[in-house]
């Protein structure tokens, strides 16, 4: 069997990365597609028919060595908008290995009429922005919860996909579920749990927006953590733009 002419490494962990892999598979059936995941979720949702790599690369140098060793022809950074570390490593590694790179950055959410956002720069500021005795839903991911340990006055509710291991460093009600894409379901959850505030990051995209829409409907304040600086160009805001930048015609 001849070697594939294209070897595409997609740094994933997002719904957009999965959809991109599926699109590339249809357009370039002979290409080898590698999907890289950080490994924070034990049961990730995965696209069909691609090789999956789980775990870190060992920094920018390790990623550069991987690109060279595997003969990668295109690197697509489709990680979460808040995964600033891996995005920085992707830039440096691509430069070192001489591999074309493109970052897929989904557009950020913008406040709508009726939203009650308090925009903050970081997790610590989000923690400080909550009033005493609030009962917030922390929709942040388990690796972003430590700052809230210093607010024992809060009645915390944490949503996560899997039970925390190790246990959380503070007392909280834990809701084990993925975010619903349905705003009605999210609103019902917020009401049932008697949530007073929503704390989340400005992840953008449609997959997790329902909670923001639900908070708007209920008139709940939202502590919105702003994004870190975006990756340097080339940056694409859509799957079609990524496909164009890696030499594929999305209209085909």
Coordinates of C-alpha atoms in Angstrom, one line a residue:
X1 CA 0.0 0.0 0.0
X2 CA 1.5 3.4 -1.0
X3 CA 2.2 5.9 1.8
X4 CA -0.5 8.7 2.1
X5 CA 0.5 11.9 0.4
X6 CA -1.1 13.9 3.2
X7 CA -0.7 13.4 6.9
X8 CA -2.8 15.8 8.9
X9 CA -2.5 16.2 12.6
X10 CA -5.5 17.8 14.3
X11 CA -5.1 19.0 17.8
X12 CA -8.6 18.4 19.1
X13 CA -10.9 17.9 22.0
X14 CA -13.7 20.1 20.5
X15 CA -16.8 19.4 18.5
X16 CA -15.3 21.5 15.7
X17 CA -12.3 19.2 15.6
X18 CA -14.4 16.1 15.2
X19 CA -16.5 17.7 12.4
X20 CA -13.3 18.8 10.7
X21 CA -11.9 15.3 10.8
X22 CA -15.1 13.9 9.3
X23 CA -15.0 16.5 6.5
X24 CA -11.4 15.8 5.7
X25 CA -12.1 12.1 5.6
X26 CA -14.8 12.6 3.0
X27 CA -12.7 15.0 0.9
X28 CA -9.4 13.2 1.2
X29 CA -10.1 9.5 1.7
X30 CA -6.4 8.6 1.1
X31 CA -5.1 11.1 3.7
X32 CA -3.9 9.9 7.1
X33 CA -5.6 11.8 9.8
X34 CA -4.3 11.9 13.4
X35 CA -6.5 13.3 16.1
X36 CA -4.7 14.3 19.2
X37 CA -6.5 14.6 22.6
X38 CA -5.2 15.9 25.9
X39 CA -6.8 13.0 27.7
X40 CA -8.8 14.9 30.4
X41 CA -12.0 13.0 29.5
X42 CA -12.1 9.3 29.9
X43 CA -15.0 8.8 27.5
X44 CA -14.5 11.5 24.8
X45 CA -16.9 11.8 21.8
X46 CA -14.8 10.8 18.7
X47 CA -15.3 10.9 15.0
X48 CA -15.2 7.7 13.0
X49 CA -12.3 6.3 11.0
X50 CA -9.3 8.2 12.3
X51 CA -6.3 7.4 14.4
X52 CA -6.5 8.9 17.9
X53 CA -3.5 9.9 20.1
X54 CA -4.1 10.7 23.7
X55 CA -1.7 12.6 26.0
X56 CA 0.8 15.4 25.8
X57 CA 3.8 15.6 23.4
X58 CA 6.3 17.0 25.9
X59 CA 6.1 20.6 25.1
X60 CA 6.9 22.4 21.8
X61 CA 10.1 20.4 21.2
X62 CA 8.3 17.1 21.7
X63 CA 5.5 18.2 19.3
X64 CA 8.1 19.3 16.7
X65 CA 9.8 15.9 17.0
X66 CA 6.5 14.2 16.5
X67 CA 5.7 16.2 13.4
X68 CA 9.0 15.3 11.9
X69 CA 8.9 11.7 12.9
X70 CA 5.4 11.1 11.5
X71 CA 5.9 13.1 8.4
X72 CA 3.0 15.5 9.1
X73 CA 2.2 17.7 6.2
X74 CA -0.5 19.9 7.9
X75 CA -1.0 20.9 11.5
X76 CA -4.5 22.1 12.5
X77 CA -4.9 23.6 16.0
X78 CA -8.6 23.0 16.7
X79 CA -8.2 23.0 20.5
X80 CA -10.5 24.9 23.0
X81 CA -10.1 28.7 22.8
X82 CA -8.8 28.6 26.4
X83 CA -6.1 26.0 25.6
X84 CA -3.5 28.7 25.3
X85 CA -0.5 26.5 26.3
X86 CA -0.9 23.9 23.5
X87 CA -1.6 26.6 21.0
X88 CA 1.7 28.3 21.8
X89 CA 3.4 25.0 21.5
X90 CA 1.8 24.4 18.2
X91 CA 3.1 27.7 16.8
X92 CA 6.6 27.0 17.9
X93 CA 6.6 23.3 16.9
X94 CA 5.3 24.1 13.4
X95 CA 8.0 26.7 12.9
X96 CA 10.7 24.3 14.1
X97 CA 9.5 21.4 12.0
X98 CA 8.7 23.6 8.9
X99 CA 5.1 22.3 8.9
X100 CA 2.2 24.6 7.8
X101 CA -0.1 25.4 10.7
X102 CA -3.6 26.8 10.9
X103 CA -5.6 27.6 14.0
X104 CA -9.4 27.1 14.1
X105 CA -10.8 29.6 16.5
X106 CA -14.5 29.7 16.9
X107 CA -16.1 33.2 17.2
X108 CA -16.6 34.4 20.8
X109 CA -20.1 34.9 22.2
X110 CA -21.4 38.4 22.2
X111 CA -23.8 39.8 24.8
X112 CA -27.4 40.0 23.7
X113 CA -30.3 42.1 24.9
X114 CA -31.3 40.8 28.3
X115 CA -27.9 39.3 29.2
X116 CA -26.5 40.3 32.6
X117 CA -22.8 39.6 32.0
X118 CA -20.0 40.6 34.2
X119 CA -16.9 40.1 32.1
X120 CA -13.7 39.2 34.0
X121 CA -10.1 38.3 32.9
X122 CA -9.4 35.2 34.9
X123 CA -10.7 32.5 37.3
X124 CA -9.6 34.5 40.3
X125 CA -11.5 37.5 39.2
X126 CA -14.6 35.3 38.5
X127 CA -14.4 34.0 42.1
X128 CA -14.1 37.6 43.5
X129 CA -17.1 38.8 41.4
X130 CA -19.6 36.5 43.1
X131 CA -21.5 38.1 46.0
X132 CA -21.5 36.5 49.4
X133 CA -23.8 33.4 49.9
X134 CA -24.4 33.1 46.1
X135 CA -25.3 29.7 44.7
X136 CA -23.4 29.7 41.4
X137 CA -23.2 26.9 38.8
X138 CA -19.5 26.6 37.9
X139 CA -19.6 25.4 34.2
X140 CA -15.8 25.4 33.9
X141 CA -14.3 21.9 33.8
X142 CA -12.7 20.2 36.7
X143 CA -9.2 21.6 36.2
X144 CA -10.4 25.2 36.6
X145 CA -12.0 25.0 40.0
X146 CA -9.2 25.5 42.6
X147 CA -9.6 29.3 43.0
X148 CA -13.1 28.8 44.4
X149 CA -11.7 26.9 47.4
X150 CA -11.1 30.3 49.1
X151 CA -14.8 31.2 49.1
X152 CA -16.4 29.0 51.8
X153 CA -19.3 31.4 51.9
X154 CA -20.5 30.3 48.5
X155 CA -23.0 27.5 48.0
X156 CA -21.2 26.0 45.0
X157 CA -22.7 23.7 42.3
X158 CA -20.3 22.1 39.9
X159 CA -21.2 20.4 36.6
X160 CA -18.7 17.9 35.2
X161 CA -18.8 14.9 32.9
X162 CA -17.0 12.5 35.2
X163 CA -16.6 12.3 39.1
X164 CA -13.6 14.3 40.3
X165 CA -10.5 12.4 41.0
X166 CA -9.0 13.5 43.3
X167 CA -12.0 14.9 45.2
X168 CA -12.7 18.6 45.0
X169 CA -10.8 20.8 47.5
X170 CA -14.1 22.3 48.7
X171 CA -17.7 21.4 49.5
X172 CA -20.0 21.5 46.5
X173 CA -23.0 19.9 44.9
X174 CA -21.8 17.9 41.9
X175 CA -23.9 17.5 38.8
X176 CA -22.6 14.7 36.6
X177 CA -23.7 15.4 33.0
X178 CA -22.7 16.9 29.7
X179 CA -24.1 20.4 28.9
X180 CA -27.4 20.1 27.1
X181 CA -27.7 21.8 23.7
X182 CA -31.3 22.6 24.6
X183 CA -31.9 26.0 26.4
X184 CA -35.2 24.7 27.9
X185 CA -33.4 21.8 29.5
X186 CA -30.6 24.1 30.8
X187 CA -33.2 26.5 32.2
X188 CA -35.0 23.7 34.0
X189 CA -31.7 22.6 35.5
X190 CA -30.8 26.1 36.7
X191 CA -34.3 26.5 38.3
X192 CA -34.3 23.1 39.9
X193 CA -30.9 23.7 41.5
X194 CA -31.9 27.2 42.6
X195 CA -28.9 28.7 40.9
X196 CA -28.3 32.4 41.4
X197 CA -25.3 32.9 39.1
X198 CA -23.7 31.2 36.1
X199 CA -19.9 31.1 35.9
X200 CA -18.5 30.1 32.6
X201 CA -15.8 30.9 30.0
X202 CA -16.4 32.6 26.7
X203 CA -15.9 29.4 24.7
X204 CA -18.0 30.5 21.8
X205 CA -19.7 28.1 19.4
X206 CA -23.1 26.5 19.6
X207 CA -22.4 23.3 21.5
X208 CA -22.4 24.9 25.0
X209 CA -24.3 28.1 24.4
X210 CA -27.6 26.8 25.7
X211 CA -26.7 27.6 29.3
X212 CA -26.0 31.2 28.4
X213 CA -29.4 31.5 26.7
X214 CA -31.0 29.8 29.6
X215 CA -29.5 32.3 32.0
X216 CA -30.8 35.2 29.9
X217 CA -34.3 33.8 29.9
X218 CA -34.2 33.5 33.7
X219 CA -32.6 36.9 34.2
X220 CA -29.6 35.3 36.0
X221 CA -26.3 37.1 36.2
X222 CA -23.4 35.5 34.3
X223 CA -19.8 35.8 35.3
X224 CA -18.1 35.5 31.9
X225 CA -14.4 34.8 31.7
X226 CA -12.8 36.5 28.7
X227 CA -10.5 34.6 26.4
X228 CA -6.7 34.6 26.4
X229 CA -5.1 36.2 23.3
X230 CA -5.8 34.2 20.1
X231 CA -3.2 32.3 18.3
X232 CA -1.2 34.2 15.6
X233 CA -2.2 33.9 12.0
X234 CA -3.1 32.0 10.0
X235 CA -6.4 31.8 11.9
X236 CA -9.7 30.5 10.6
X237 CA -13.1 31.1 12.0
X238 CA -14.9 28.2 10.2
X239 CA -14.4 24.7 9.0
X240 CA -14.6 25.9 5.4
X241 CA -11.8 28.4 6.0
X242 CA -9.6 25.7 7.5
X243 CA -10.1 23.4 4.6
X244 CA -9.3 26.2 2.2
X245 CA -6.1 27.0 4.0
X246 CA -4.9 23.4 4.0
X247 CA -5.5 23.2 0.2
X248 CA -8.9 21.7 0.0
X249 CA -12.0 23.0 -1.8
X250 CA -14.8 23.0 0.7
X251 CA -17.4 23.4 -2.0
X252 CA -16.5 20.0 -3.6

